[in-house]
Every structure is written in C-alpha cells, then in structure tokens.
Coordinates of C-alpha atoms (C1' of nucleotides) in Angstrom, one line a residue:
Chain A
M20 CA -13.0 -33.9 22.7
S21 CA -16.3 -33.4 24.8
L22 CA -15.4 -30.0 25.2
S23 CA -19.2 -29.2 25.3
T24 CA -20.4 -27.4 27.9
E25 CA -23.4 -28.1 30.2
R26 CA -25.0 -25.0 28.0
G27 CA -27.3 -26.5 25.4
K28 CA -26.2 -24.0 23.0
L29 CA -22.2 -24.3 21.5
Q30 CA -20.1 -21.3 22.3
P31 CA -22.2 -18.3 20.5
A32 CA -19.7 -16.6 18.6
D33 CA -17.8 -19.7 17.4
K34 CA -17.5 -21.0 13.8
P35 CA -16.4 -24.4 15.0
T36 CA -16.1 -25.9 11.5
L37 CA -14.6 -29.3 11.1
Y38 CA -11.3 -28.4 9.7
K39 CA -10.7 -25.7 12.1
Q40 CA -11.8 -27.5 15.1
I41 CA -9.1 -30.7 14.2
R42 CA -6.6 -27.8 14.0
I43 CA -7.1 -26.5 17.2
D44 CA -7.4 -30.0 19.0
I45 CA -3.9 -30.6 17.4
E46 CA -2.8 -27.3 18.2
R47 CA -3.6 -27.8 21.8
R48 CA -2.1 -31.1 22.1
I49 CA 0.9 -29.7 20.8
L50 CA 1.3 -26.5 22.8
T51 CA 0.2 -27.9 26.1
G52 CA 2.8 -30.4 25.6
E53 CA 0.9 -33.5 25.3
W54 CA 2.5 -34.4 22.0
P55 CA 6.3 -33.3 22.2
P56 CA 8.3 -32.4 19.7
G57 CA 8.9 -34.9 17.6
H58 CA 5.8 -36.7 18.4
R59 CA 4.2 -38.1 15.1
I60 CA 0.4 -36.7 14.6
P61 CA -1.8 -39.6 13.8
F62 CA -1.9 -40.6 10.0
E63 CA -4.4 -38.5 7.9
H64 CA -6.4 -41.7 7.6
E65 CA -6.8 -42.2 11.3
L66 CA -7.7 -38.6 11.9
M67 CA -10.5 -39.2 9.1
S68 CA -11.8 -42.2 11.4
R69 CA -11.7 -40.1 14.3
Y70 CA -13.2 -37.1 13.2
G71 CA -15.3 -38.8 10.9
C72 CA -14.4 -36.7 7.8
S73 CA -12.8 -37.3 4.6
R74 CA -9.0 -36.9 4.0
M75 CA -9.3 -33.4 2.2
T76 CA -10.7 -32.2 5.5
V77 CA -8.0 -33.6 7.8
S78 CA -5.4 -32.5 4.9
K79 CA -6.4 -28.8 4.9
A80 CA -6.0 -28.7 9.0
L81 CA -2.6 -30.1 8.9
S82 CA -1.6 -28.0 5.8
E83 CA -2.3 -24.9 8.0
L84 CA -0.3 -26.0 11.0
A85 CA 2.6 -26.8 8.6
Q86 CA 2.0 -23.6 7.3
A87 CA 2.1 -22.1 10.7
D88 CA 5.7 -24.1 11.6
L89 CA 4.2 -26.2 14.2
I90 CA 4.3 -29.8 12.4
E91 CA 6.5 -31.1 9.4
R92 CA 5.2 -33.3 7.0
R93 CA 7.1 -35.6 5.5
R94 CA 5.8 -38.3 2.7
K95 CA 5.6 -41.6 3.8
A96 CA 6.6 -41.0 7.4
G97 CA 3.8 -39.0 8.6
S98 CA 3.4 -35.4 10.4
F99 CA 5.6 -34.5 13.2
V100 CA 5.7 -32.2 16.0
R101 CA 8.3 -29.6 15.4
R102 CA 10.4 -28.2 18.1
P103 CA 9.0 -24.7 18.1
T104 CA 11.1 -22.2 16.5
F105 CA 11.5 -21.6 20.1
L106 CA 12.3 -18.0 20.9
S107 CA 11.6 -16.6 17.9
A108 CA 9.2 -14.0 18.0
V109 CA 7.6 -11.1 15.9
L110 CA 9.6 -7.9 16.0
K111 CA 7.6 -5.4 15.4
I112 CA 9.6 -2.3 14.3
A113 CA 6.8 0.6 13.6
D114 CA 7.6 3.6 10.9
I115 CA 8.7 6.2 13.5
R116 CA 6.6 8.5 12.6
A117 CA 3.4 6.0 13.1
E118 CA 5.1 4.9 16.4
I119 CA 5.3 8.3 17.6
N120 CA 1.8 9.0 16.9
A121 CA 0.5 6.3 18.1
L122 CA 1.8 6.9 21.5
G123 CA -0.4 10.4 21.0
R124 CA 2.6 13.0 21.1
S125 CA 3.7 15.1 18.0
Y126 CA 5.9 14.0 15.6
G127 CA 8.9 16.2 14.6
Y128 CA 11.2 15.6 11.8
E129 CA 14.3 17.6 10.6
L130 CA 16.5 16.9 7.8
I131 CA 20.2 17.0 8.8
Q132 CA 21.9 16.5 5.8
C133 CA 21.2 14.7 2.4
S134 CA 23.8 14.5 -0.4
R135 CA 24.0 12.6 -3.7
R136 CA 27.4 11.2 -4.6
T137 CA 28.9 8.1 -6.3
A138 CA 29.2 5.1 -4.0
N139 CA 32.8 4.8 -2.2
A140 CA 34.1 1.7 -0.9
A141 CA 32.3 2.2 2.2
D142 CA 29.0 2.8 0.6
R143 CA 29.4 -0.5 -1.4
A144 CA 30.7 -2.0 1.7
R145 CA 27.6 -1.0 3.9
L146 CA 25.0 -1.9 1.0
G147 CA 26.5 -5.0 0.6
A148 CA 26.4 -5.8 -2.9
G149 CA 29.1 -5.1 -5.6
K150 CA 29.2 -2.2 -8.1
T151 CA 27.0 0.3 -6.9
G152 CA 26.4 3.6 -9.1
K153 CA 25.1 6.7 -7.1
V154 CA 23.7 6.9 -3.8
I155 CA 22.2 9.1 -1.5
A156 CA 23.2 9.9 2.1
I157 CA 20.9 10.8 4.4
A158 CA 21.0 11.9 8.2
C159 CA 18.0 13.1 9.8
R160 CA 16.3 13.3 13.4
H161 CA 12.9 12.4 14.7
S162 CA 11.6 13.8 17.7
A163 CA 8.6 13.2 19.9
D164 CA 6.9 16.5 21.3
G165 CA 10.1 18.2 20.6
V166 CA 12.3 16.2 22.3
P167 CA 14.9 13.8 20.1
F168 CA 13.5 10.5 19.6
A169 CA 15.8 8.8 17.3
I170 CA 18.6 9.7 14.7
E171 CA 18.8 8.0 11.4
D172 CA 21.5 7.5 9.2
R173 CA 20.6 6.4 5.7
L174 CA 22.0 5.3 2.5
I175 CA 19.9 4.6 -0.6
D176 CA 21.1 2.8 -4.0
L177 CA 20.0 5.1 -6.9
D178 CA 20.4 2.5 -9.4
A179 CA 18.1 0.4 -7.4
V180 CA 15.5 2.8 -6.3
P181 CA 15.8 5.6 -9.0
E182 CA 12.7 6.9 -8.0
A183 CA 14.3 8.1 -4.6
A184 CA 15.9 10.9 -6.7
A185 CA 13.0 12.8 -7.2
A186 CA 11.7 12.6 -3.6
D187 CA 12.0 15.6 -1.1
F188 CA 13.3 14.2 2.0
A189 CA 13.7 17.7 3.6
A190 CA 9.4 17.1 3.7
E191 CA 9.1 13.6 4.2
P192 CA 11.2 11.3 6.3
P193 CA 13.0 8.7 3.8
G194 CA 11.5 5.4 5.9
S195 CA 8.3 6.7 5.4
W196 CA 8.9 7.8 1.7
L197 CA 10.5 4.5 0.9
L198 CA 7.9 2.5 2.7
H199 CA 5.1 3.7 0.6
H200 CA 6.8 4.1 -2.9
V201 CA 9.2 1.0 -2.8
P202 CA 8.3 -2.6 -2.4
W203 CA 10.7 -5.3 -0.7
T204 CA 11.1 -8.7 -0.2
E205 CA 13.7 -9.1 2.2
A206 CA 15.2 -7.0 5.5
E207 CA 17.4 -7.7 7.8
H208 CA 17.5 -6.2 11.4
S209 CA 20.8 -6.1 13.7
I210 CA 20.0 -5.0 17.3
S211 CA 23.4 -3.6 19.5
A212 CA 23.9 -1.6 22.1
I213 CA 26.5 1.4 21.9
V214 CA 27.4 4.5 24.2
A215 CA 26.8 7.8 22.6
D216 CA 29.8 9.2 21.4
E217 CA 30.0 13.2 21.5
Q218 CA 27.9 13.7 18.1
A219 CA 25.2 11.2 18.7
A220 CA 24.8 12.9 22.3
A221 CA 24.5 16.3 20.7
A222 CA 22.0 15.1 18.3
L223 CA 19.9 13.4 20.6
D224 CA 20.5 16.0 23.6
I225 CA 22.0 13.2 25.8
A226 CA 25.1 12.8 27.9
I227 CA 28.1 11.3 26.1
G228 CA 28.4 7.9 27.0
A229 CA 24.9 7.3 27.4
P230 CA 23.3 4.1 26.5
C231 CA 22.0 3.7 23.0
L232 CA 19.8 1.2 21.2
V233 CA 21.2 0.6 17.5
I234 CA 18.9 -0.3 14.6
D235 CA 20.9 -1.5 11.7
R236 CA 18.3 -2.3 8.8
H237 CA 19.1 -3.4 5.5
T238 CA 16.6 -3.8 3.0
W239 CA 16.4 -6.0 -0.5
R240 CA 14.2 -6.5 -3.3
S241 CA 14.8 -9.8 -4.7
A242 CA 18.4 -9.9 -3.3
R243 CA 19.3 -6.5 -4.7
P244 CA 20.0 -4.1 -1.8
L245 CA 17.8 -1.0 -1.8
T246 CA 18.8 0.6 1.6
A247 CA 20.8 0.3 4.6
V248 CA 20.0 2.4 7.8
R249 CA 21.3 2.9 11.4
L250 CA 18.9 4.2 13.7
L251 CA 19.7 5.3 16.9
Y252 CA 17.6 5.6 20.1
P253 CA 18.6 6.6 23.6
G254 CA 18.7 3.2 25.3
E255 CA 17.1 3.7 28.4
S256 CA 13.9 5.5 27.2
H257 CA 13.2 3.2 24.2
K258 CA 11.7 -0.4 23.9
L259 CA 11.5 -2.7 21.5
I260 CA 8.4 -5.2 21.9
A261 CA 8.7 -8.5 20.4
R262 CA 6.1 -10.8 20.9
F263 CA 4.9 -14.6 20.1
K264 CA 1.4 -15.6 20.3
G265 CA 0.0 -19.0 19.6
S266 CA -2.9 -19.1 17.5
L267 CA -4.8 -21.3 20.1
E268 CA -6.9 -18.4 21.2
G269 CA -6.4 -16.4 18.6
Chain B
M29 CA 5.3 -15.4 -15.7
S30 CA 8.1 -16.6 -18.3
L31 CA 10.7 -16.9 -16.1
S32 CA 11.8 -19.6 -18.0
T33 CA 15.6 -19.6 -18.9
E34 CA 17.4 -20.5 -22.1
R35 CA 18.2 -23.7 -20.6
G36 CA 15.5 -26.2 -22.1
K37 CA 15.0 -27.8 -18.9
L38 CA 12.9 -26.0 -16.3
Q39 CA 14.6 -25.1 -12.9
P40 CA 15.9 -28.3 -11.7
A41 CA 15.0 -28.3 -8.1
D42 CA 11.6 -26.9 -8.5
K43 CA 8.1 -28.3 -8.0
P44 CA 6.0 -25.6 -9.7
T45 CA 2.7 -27.1 -8.6
L46 CA -0.1 -24.9 -10.0
Y47 CA -1.6 -23.7 -6.9
K48 CA 2.0 -22.5 -5.7
Q49 CA 2.4 -21.0 -8.9
I50 CA -0.6 -18.9 -8.4
R51 CA 0.4 -18.1 -5.0
I52 CA 3.9 -17.0 -6.1
D53 CA 2.4 -15.2 -8.9
I54 CA 0.0 -13.1 -6.8
E55 CA 2.8 -12.8 -4.1
R56 CA 5.0 -11.1 -6.7
R57 CA 2.3 -8.8 -8.0
I58 CA 1.9 -7.7 -4.4
L59 CA 5.4 -7.5 -3.3
T60 CA 6.5 -5.5 -6.3
G61 CA 3.8 -2.8 -6.1
E62 CA 1.8 -3.9 -9.2
W63 CA -1.3 -4.7 -6.6
P64 CA -1.2 -2.2 -4.0
P65 CA -2.8 -2.5 -0.9
G66 CA -6.3 -2.3 -1.1
H67 CA -6.3 -3.7 -4.5
R68 CA -8.9 -6.4 -5.3
I69 CA -7.6 -9.5 -6.5
P70 CA -9.2 -11.2 -9.1
F71 CA -12.4 -13.3 -8.0
E72 CA -11.7 -17.0 -7.9
H73 CA -13.6 -17.4 -11.2
E74 CA -11.8 -15.2 -13.0
L75 CA -8.3 -17.0 -11.5
M76 CA -9.8 -20.5 -12.7
S77 CA -10.2 -19.3 -16.2
R78 CA -7.0 -17.5 -16.3
Y79 CA -5.1 -20.4 -14.6
G80 CA -7.4 -23.0 -16.3
C81 CA -7.9 -25.1 -13.2
S82 CA -10.8 -25.9 -10.8
R83 CA -12.0 -23.2 -7.8
M84 CA -10.5 -25.4 -5.1
T85 CA -6.9 -24.8 -6.8
V86 CA -7.3 -21.0 -6.9
S87 CA -8.9 -21.4 -3.1
K88 CA -6.1 -23.2 -1.5
A89 CA -3.4 -20.4 -3.4
L90 CA -5.6 -17.8 -1.8
S91 CA -6.0 -19.5 1.7
E92 CA -2.5 -19.6 2.1
L93 CA -1.9 -15.8 1.3
A94 CA -4.4 -15.1 3.6
Q95 CA -2.7 -16.9 6.2
A96 CA 0.5 -15.3 5.4
D97 CA -1.4 -12.2 6.1
L98 CA -0.7 -10.9 2.5
I99 CA -4.6 -10.5 1.7
E100 CA -7.8 -10.4 3.1
R101 CA -10.7 -12.2 1.9
R102 CA -14.2 -10.9 2.3
R103 CA -17.5 -13.0 1.3
K104 CA -19.2 -11.4 -1.3
A105 CA -16.8 -8.5 -2.0
G106 CA -13.5 -10.5 -2.7
S107 CA -10.2 -10.8 -1.8
F108 CA -7.9 -7.7 -1.2
V109 CA -4.1 -7.1 -0.8
R110 CA -3.4 -5.9 2.7
R111 CA -1.2 -3.3 3.9
P112 CA 2.0 -5.6 4.4
T113 CA 2.6 -5.6 8.4
F114 CA 5.4 -3.6 7.5
L115 CA 8.1 -3.5 9.5
S116 CA 7.6 -6.8 11.5
A117 CA 10.2 -9.0 11.3
V118 CA 10.7 -12.5 12.7
L119 CA 13.6 -11.9 15.5
K120 CA 15.1 -15.0 16.4
I121 CA 16.7 -15.5 20.0
A122 CA 18.2 -18.7 20.3
D123 CA 18.7 -20.8 23.1
I124 CA 21.7 -19.3 24.8
R125 CA 23.5 -22.8 24.5
A126 CA 22.2 -23.7 20.9
E127 CA 23.6 -20.4 19.9
I128 CA 27.1 -20.5 21.4
N129 CA 27.3 -24.3 19.8
A130 CA 26.2 -22.9 16.7
L131 CA 29.1 -20.6 16.4
G132 CA 31.3 -23.4 16.9
R133 CA 32.5 -22.2 20.6
S134 CA 32.8 -24.4 23.7
Y135 CA 29.3 -23.3 26.4
G136 CA 30.1 -22.9 29.8
Y137 CA 27.6 -22.3 32.6
E138 CA 28.1 -21.5 35.7
L139 CA 24.8 -21.1 38.6
I140 CA 25.7 -17.8 40.6
Q141 CA 22.7 -18.2 43.2
C142 CA 19.6 -19.8 43.2
S143 CA 16.9 -19.5 46.1
R144 CA 13.2 -20.2 46.7
R145 CA 11.3 -17.9 48.4
T146 CA 7.4 -16.5 49.0
A147 CA 6.7 -14.1 46.4
N148 CA 7.3 -10.5 47.4
A149 CA 5.9 -7.5 46.0
A150 CA 8.7 -6.9 43.5
D151 CA 8.8 -10.4 42.3
R152 CA 4.7 -10.3 41.7
A153 CA 5.2 -6.7 39.9
R154 CA 8.0 -8.5 38.1
L155 CA 5.8 -11.6 37.0
G156 CA 3.0 -9.4 36.4
A157 CA 0.2 -11.5 37.7
G158 CA -1.6 -11.1 41.1
K159 CA -1.4 -13.6 43.9
T160 CA 1.8 -15.7 43.5
G161 CA 2.9 -18.1 46.1
K162 CA 6.4 -19.3 46.1
V163 CA 9.3 -18.6 43.4
I164 CA 12.3 -19.3 42.3
A165 CA 15.2 -16.6 41.8
I166 CA 18.1 -17.7 39.9
A167 CA 21.1 -15.6 38.8
C168 CA 23.6 -17.2 36.3
R169 CA 26.3 -16.8 33.6
H170 CA 26.6 -18.1 30.5
S171 CA 30.1 -18.1 28.5
A172 CA 31.9 -19.0 25.4
D173 CA 35.1 -20.4 25.3
G174 CA 35.6 -19.2 28.8
V175 CA 34.2 -15.7 28.1
P176 CA 31.2 -14.1 29.5
F177 CA 28.8 -13.9 27.2
A178 CA 25.8 -13.2 29.1
I179 CA 24.2 -12.9 32.3
E180 CA 20.8 -13.9 33.4
D181 CA 18.8 -13.3 36.4
R182 CA 15.3 -15.3 36.2
L183 CA 12.0 -15.6 38.1
I184 CA 10.0 -18.6 38.0
D185 CA 6.7 -18.8 39.2
L186 CA 6.6 -22.2 41.4
D187 CA 2.6 -22.6 41.3
A188 CA 2.7 -22.5 37.6
V189 CA 5.6 -24.7 37.2
P190 CA 5.8 -27.1 40.2
E191 CA 8.2 -28.9 38.2
A192 CA 10.7 -26.8 38.7
A193 CA 10.9 -27.4 42.0
A194 CA 12.5 -30.7 41.5
A195 CA 15.0 -29.1 38.6
D196 CA 18.8 -28.7 39.0
F197 CA 20.1 -25.5 38.0
A198 CA 23.4 -25.8 39.0
A199 CA 23.7 -28.7 36.4
E200 CA 21.2 -27.3 33.6
P201 CA 20.7 -23.6 32.5
P202 CA 17.1 -22.4 33.5
G203 CA 16.5 -21.5 29.9
S204 CA 17.3 -25.0 28.3
W205 CA 15.4 -26.8 31.5
L206 CA 12.0 -24.9 30.8
L207 CA 12.5 -24.8 27.3
H208 CA 12.3 -28.8 27.3
H209 CA 9.9 -29.1 30.0
V210 CA 7.4 -26.5 30.3
P211 CA 5.0 -25.5 26.7
W212 CA 4.3 -22.0 26.7
T213 CA 1.6 -20.1 24.5
E214 CA 2.9 -16.8 24.7
A215 CA 5.9 -14.6 25.2
E216 CA 7.5 -11.2 25.3
H217 CA 10.5 -9.6 24.7
S218 CA 11.5 -6.1 25.4
I219 CA 15.0 -4.9 24.2
S220 CA 16.5 -1.7 25.5
A221 CA 19.9 -0.6 26.2
I222 CA 21.8 0.3 29.6
V223 CA 25.6 0.9 30.4
A224 CA 27.1 -1.7 32.9
D225 CA 27.0 -1.1 36.6
E226 CA 29.9 -2.1 38.8
Q227 CA 28.0 -5.5 39.5
A228 CA 27.1 -6.2 36.0
A229 CA 31.0 -5.3 34.6
A230 CA 32.6 -7.5 37.0
A231 CA 30.4 -10.8 36.2
L232 CA 30.7 -10.0 32.1
D233 CA 34.6 -9.1 32.8
I234 CA 33.6 -5.7 31.1
A235 CA 34.1 -1.8 31.9
I236 CA 32.0 0.0 34.0
G237 CA 29.9 2.2 31.7
A238 CA 30.4 -0.1 28.9
P239 CA 27.2 -0.7 26.7
C240 CA 24.9 -3.6 27.4
L241 CA 22.0 -4.6 25.4
V242 CA 19.5 -6.1 27.6
I243 CA 16.5 -8.4 26.8
D244 CA 13.4 -9.1 29.3
R245 CA 11.6 -11.7 28.4
H246 CA 8.1 -12.9 29.9
T247 CA 6.7 -16.1 29.2
W248 CA 2.9 -17.1 29.9
R249 CA 0.8 -20.4 29.3
S250 CA -2.7 -19.3 28.4
A251 CA -2.2 -15.9 30.0
R252 CA -0.7 -17.4 33.1
P253 CA 2.7 -16.1 33.9
L254 CA 5.3 -18.8 34.1
T255 CA 8.8 -16.8 34.3
A256 CA 10.3 -13.5 33.9
V257 CA 13.9 -13.4 32.6
R258 CA 16.8 -10.5 32.2
L259 CA 19.3 -11.2 29.9
L260 CA 22.5 -8.9 29.5
Y261 CA 25.0 -9.1 26.8
P262 CA 27.9 -6.9 26.5
G263 CA 26.6 -4.7 23.8
E264 CA 29.3 -4.2 21.1
S265 CA 30.0 -7.8 20.9
H266 CA 26.8 -8.9 20.5
K267 CA 24.0 -8.6 18.1
L268 CA 20.7 -9.8 17.3
I269 CA 19.4 -10.6 14.1
A270 CA 15.9 -10.3 12.9
R271 CA 14.9 -11.0 9.3
F272 CA 11.9 -10.8 7.2
K273 CA 11.7 -12.7 4.2
G274 CA 8.8 -12.9 1.7
S275 CA 8.4 -16.3 0.2
L276 CA 8.4 -15.3 -3.0
E277 CA 11.9 -17.1 -3.8
G278 CA 10.8 -20.2 -1.6
Chain C
dC27 C1' 26.1 -58.9 4.8
dA28 C1' 26.1 -55.1 1.8
dC29 C1' 23.7 -53.2 -2.0
dG30 C1' 20.5 -51.8 -5.1
dA31 C1' 15.9 -52.7 -7.1
dT32 C1' 11.1 -53.0 -6.0
dT33 C1' 7.0 -52.6 -3.4
dT34 C1' 4.2 -50.1 -0.5
dT35 C1' 2.3 -46.2 1.7
dA36 C1' 1.4 -41.6 3.7
dT37 C1' 1.1 -37.3 1.9
dG38 C1' 0.8 -33.7 -2.3
dT39 C1' -2.0 -32.1 -5.6
dA40 C1' -6.0 -31.5 -8.3
dT41 C1' -11.0 -32.3 -9.5
dA42 C1' -16.3 -31.6 -10.0
dG43 C1' -19.9 -30.9 -7.3
dA44 C1' -22.9 -29.6 -3.4
dC45 C1' -24.3 -26.6 0.2
dA46 C1' -23.2 -22.9 4.0
dT47 C1' -22.7 -18.1 5.0
dA48 C1' -22.3 -13.5 4.8
dT49 C1' -22.8 -9.6 2.9
dA50 C1' -23.1 -5.8 -1.0
dG51 C1' -26.2 -3.7 -3.5
dA52 C1' -30.7 -3.7 -5.7
dG53 C1' -35.7 -2.9 -4.7
dA54 C1' -39.5 -2.1 -1.7
dC55 C1' -41.7 0.8 1.4
dG56 C1' -42.5 4.2 4.7
Chain D
dC17 C1' -34.8 10.5 1.7
dG18 C1' -33.5 6.6 5.1
dT19 C1' -34.3 2.4 6.3
dC20 C1' -35.9 -2.4 5.5
dT21 C1' -36.0 -6.7 3.0
dC22 C1' -34.3 -9.4 -0.2
dT23 C1' -31.3 -11.7 -3.4
dA24 C1' -27.5 -12.3 -6.1
dT25 C1' -23.1 -13.5 -5.5
dA26 C1' -18.1 -14.4 -3.6
dT27 C1' -16.2 -16.8 -0.7
dG28 C1' -16.0 -21.1 3.0
dT29 C1' -16.1 -25.6 4.0
dC30 C1' -16.5 -30.5 2.7
dT31 C1' -17.1 -34.7 -0.1
dA32 C1' -15.4 -38.8 -2.9
dT33 C1' -12.2 -39.6 -6.1
dA34 C1' -7.6 -39.6 -8.9
dC35 C1' -3.3 -39.8 -9.9
dA36 C1' 1.4 -38.3 -8.4
dT37 C1' 5.8 -38.5 -5.7
dA38 C1' 8.8 -39.3 -2.2
dA39 C1' 10.7 -42.1 0.8
dA40 C1' 10.3 -45.8 4.2
dA41 C1' 10.4 -51.0 4.0
dT42 C1' 11.1 -55.1 1.7
dC43 C1' 13.3 -58.2 -1.4
dG44 C1' 16.8 -60.3 -4.0
dT45 C1' 20.9 -60.8 -5.4
dG46 C1' 26.1 -61.0 -5.4

DNA sequence: CACGATTTTATGTATAGACATATAGAGACG
DNA sequence: CGTCTCTATATGTCTATACATAAAATCGTG
C-alpha cells in the first residue's frame, strides 16, 4: 500500500489493474515472509472492502494465485498460504539441436544404429507398459563444432507412434522429429551420474572412467508410453540449468 | 467430448463445470496436435455460442490457458496456440531431510565444519554479487539409515541473512533452517556430474573415482544473493526426478 | 459425552452488461 | 506506393447479482 512515489505520474509502463494489484500485493507479502505458509489470507469480503471492489475482482486475483500454487483455497475455511513447492524448479531441457545452435555452435548429427524389431522383454520393461508390438531402437550421436556433445539411445513404441515408421532418422534426429510430429501429455526425467564405460568413452571421445551426466526420459500420451530415451553427456562439460523465479517482478 | 462411459452416471468424482470443460476441451486439441502451434483459437464469441454460455465463462477458461502458457492472447487478433515450452519440466528437489523421511528412512545429520569470516575473493565470486561483508561457510553431511546420503558445502551471506548468525547449524541442517526462516524469490540449480576425489570419497564412503551427481544451487531475494550451496550425491544411487504433466487429466 | 443432523459461511461458478484498450485492417492522403 | 489516421473489433477489466457446494460450526438427541 502507498507505493506511490514522489513522482506525480505512476510507473510509466505499468498497467496497474486492480486485480493484478491485489495479486501482486498478496504475492509480495507471501514472498517476503510477512504471511508465512499456513497463514490465512483475508477473506474475500475483507479484501473487497479493503480494495473497494467487487468480489469477482478479488476472486480473480486469488484464483490466479491458486493456479500458481502460491495459495490454497478451501471452501468455508478461507485461503491459505501454501508451503512453497520449495525446492521445485523449472528444468529446461532444450532440444539438443536448438541448444547447440543457441550456443552459436554448429550442430552435427550421426545415426549410429537404427533397427526395427518386435519388442523383447527388455524393451517392454524399458517402455514401462505391458504388451508392446513393434519398436524402433535408435542409437545416435550429437556433436557441437565436431566435438561429441551427447549420445542418445532411444526406443520408440511403433504401435503408439506409427508415423515413426516412415521417418528418416538418418536425416533428422529422433528427438527433433518426435517433438515436431508427436504430441505428448506427460514426461518424466530421471537424472543421475555414471562413469563412462569403454563404449561410451569411445563414442564421446572421453576417457574411460570420466563422469557422465545421464538423463533418462520417458514420454507418454494419455498414460500410453511413446518413447524412452537415455542421453549421456560428458559430465564436466555439460550443465543442466533449472531456474525458479517468483512472478513478483515478472 | 462424449467421454461419457456406458455407465449411466457420469464420472463419479468429477466436477465438470463449464469453464473447466471448455479449458480441457481446448487443451486436448492442443496437446493432441489437432490445433498446432500458431493456430488461432475460435474467438470468444464463437466459443460462447458453441458452448452456449457467457463471455466471462469462456474468458475464464482462456485466461487459465494463457496463465499456463498454452496459448497467447492478443487484443483484436485473437488467441493463439503457443509453441509448448517443450522440454521444460518441473524438477522437484526436496529438502533432504524431507526426502529421506519420505523414503521411510531415518535421517542423520552431522556438521563437519562451520565458520564465519569476512568474504574473500572466492566467496564473492561464488555468491555472485559484488561487495559482501561477512559470510558463514558450512560443510555438513546428510545420511539415511546411517549411510552417507549427500555432502553439503554452503556459503551464506550474513549481510543478506543476518538472522543466520544466531542459528545453530550443529542442531539443524542449514538447508532446513533457511527454508523455514528465509524467504526467497529466485533460485537457480546447476546439475552436473563429477567423479569423487579423495575427500568426497571419504565423506560419502564410496570409492575414489566413483560418479557423483552435483547440484549447485544459488538463491536470491529480489536479485540479492542469499546463499550458494553445492550438494554431492553418490551418483548411481541417487536420482533426480523431473516430471511434466499436462492438466488434461486433472 | 459421542454422534448425527442442521445451519452457516466462504468459496466456486455463472450471468448480462458496461467501459477500457490495444491493434489489425481499411481508408485517406501525400 | 508508402505512410498516416481512423475505425472496427477482440480481448481486458470490472460490477452487481444469483445460486451451488463443501465443510466448519452448531445444535439436538441418545
């Protein structure tokens, strides 16, 4: 409140609509700790009189805060500050080609192996779901400026993604192809560290025993497994960045 | 549409309010690719007549989709499907104590070293910002059922977090203490892989040369650095899970 | 006191209407 | 043909009102 400055005009490039003002106000109190987790936000009717507006307006502000997971709304009880999903962050895993291009380096791609087969027990276990028919198994390598960047080992469920049968994975990396042709609803990433074995070391041109970052990604559409991929990055050179930012200043 | 089953009753635990129905409907079309990125969503007045409701209702659905970054709304032009933030996912990094407790294992904590000093050049570089006064440097170890789980190496800016001077980090892990006492607005995680050196191997009770997952986390409040921490996990045993889930199914 | 029924209340959804605002596209003009 | 202005229009915000719904609080009864 009374954030008005000594300037006569308000902040120039601002659009201080009322509901947004209320949202920012409450958000500020939460993020500064003035209203700690568990604290009950004033009732809508209190906010109505405090800001001199209708219930729809404060409700809109509270709804957005709820959608952003900052507060929890409970009928009859009120709205409460949520324990921030504290150490959760948005992990951006760019498409490898885009990632390398963004670094201003030239992208290189090599298909190492690509075969189609009826799913065996290991394939089924890896894809996670029951009876699978045919799958495509792909091994390939991504490089930046000619230096190995990551190796990829992928399995695609051909029943779930029949279009993949017609794709030319020698010309286009499977990750990019899937991104542009196959919509998905759920993905899970598992990140771990291993040391390079002989094969990985050779493919990545690093020493045996050097650390590697591993990303295992599974992708589903409506609970149906589409693809499973393991990406191996030379561990010291590559970093994944995850960032969390409150929307206070955004 | 027409997801109704052969059962006479609708889905029991469902609350198919109209605006949510509209939201799910549009979301489905986007996620299945029926409406690809760039596609113009029907105008609000079209949706009004299609669903037979008021503009506020369709607007609420569209607003939520916009807040979820699935569509972009432009005055006069309409609403458009955004290119999904494709490979971004929510990375959940739980508080270590909570994480271990969640696994049903007993949490152990040992403070290895804790000292206060005037920030040196390395400290300033690590915290990222300019002139820092005093800092607290902490080294500690987390264990699960007596087995080393992770080692932590942390720096806290005492000027930004003066309360930390009074905290007893022998009794409470710095991560937990900070979580409960210090609000923050931004955090960045950098994930990489290294092999254990002699010191890390000893602290984690693993072999020298064994892979380790490293998380470097920096935390700010309104762009001011609060703390920088490096967590070292035995790489094969530990996995970070990041999950993306569309809200299609709830 | 324990337990089930009833009331109260804060949020959830929805409406019709109003005005604001940005801007794409049309028309005017040089 | 380029540029400028104007206008039509889709979204953005807000109101006052209405009824639905879940759950806390209260009451009543055994």
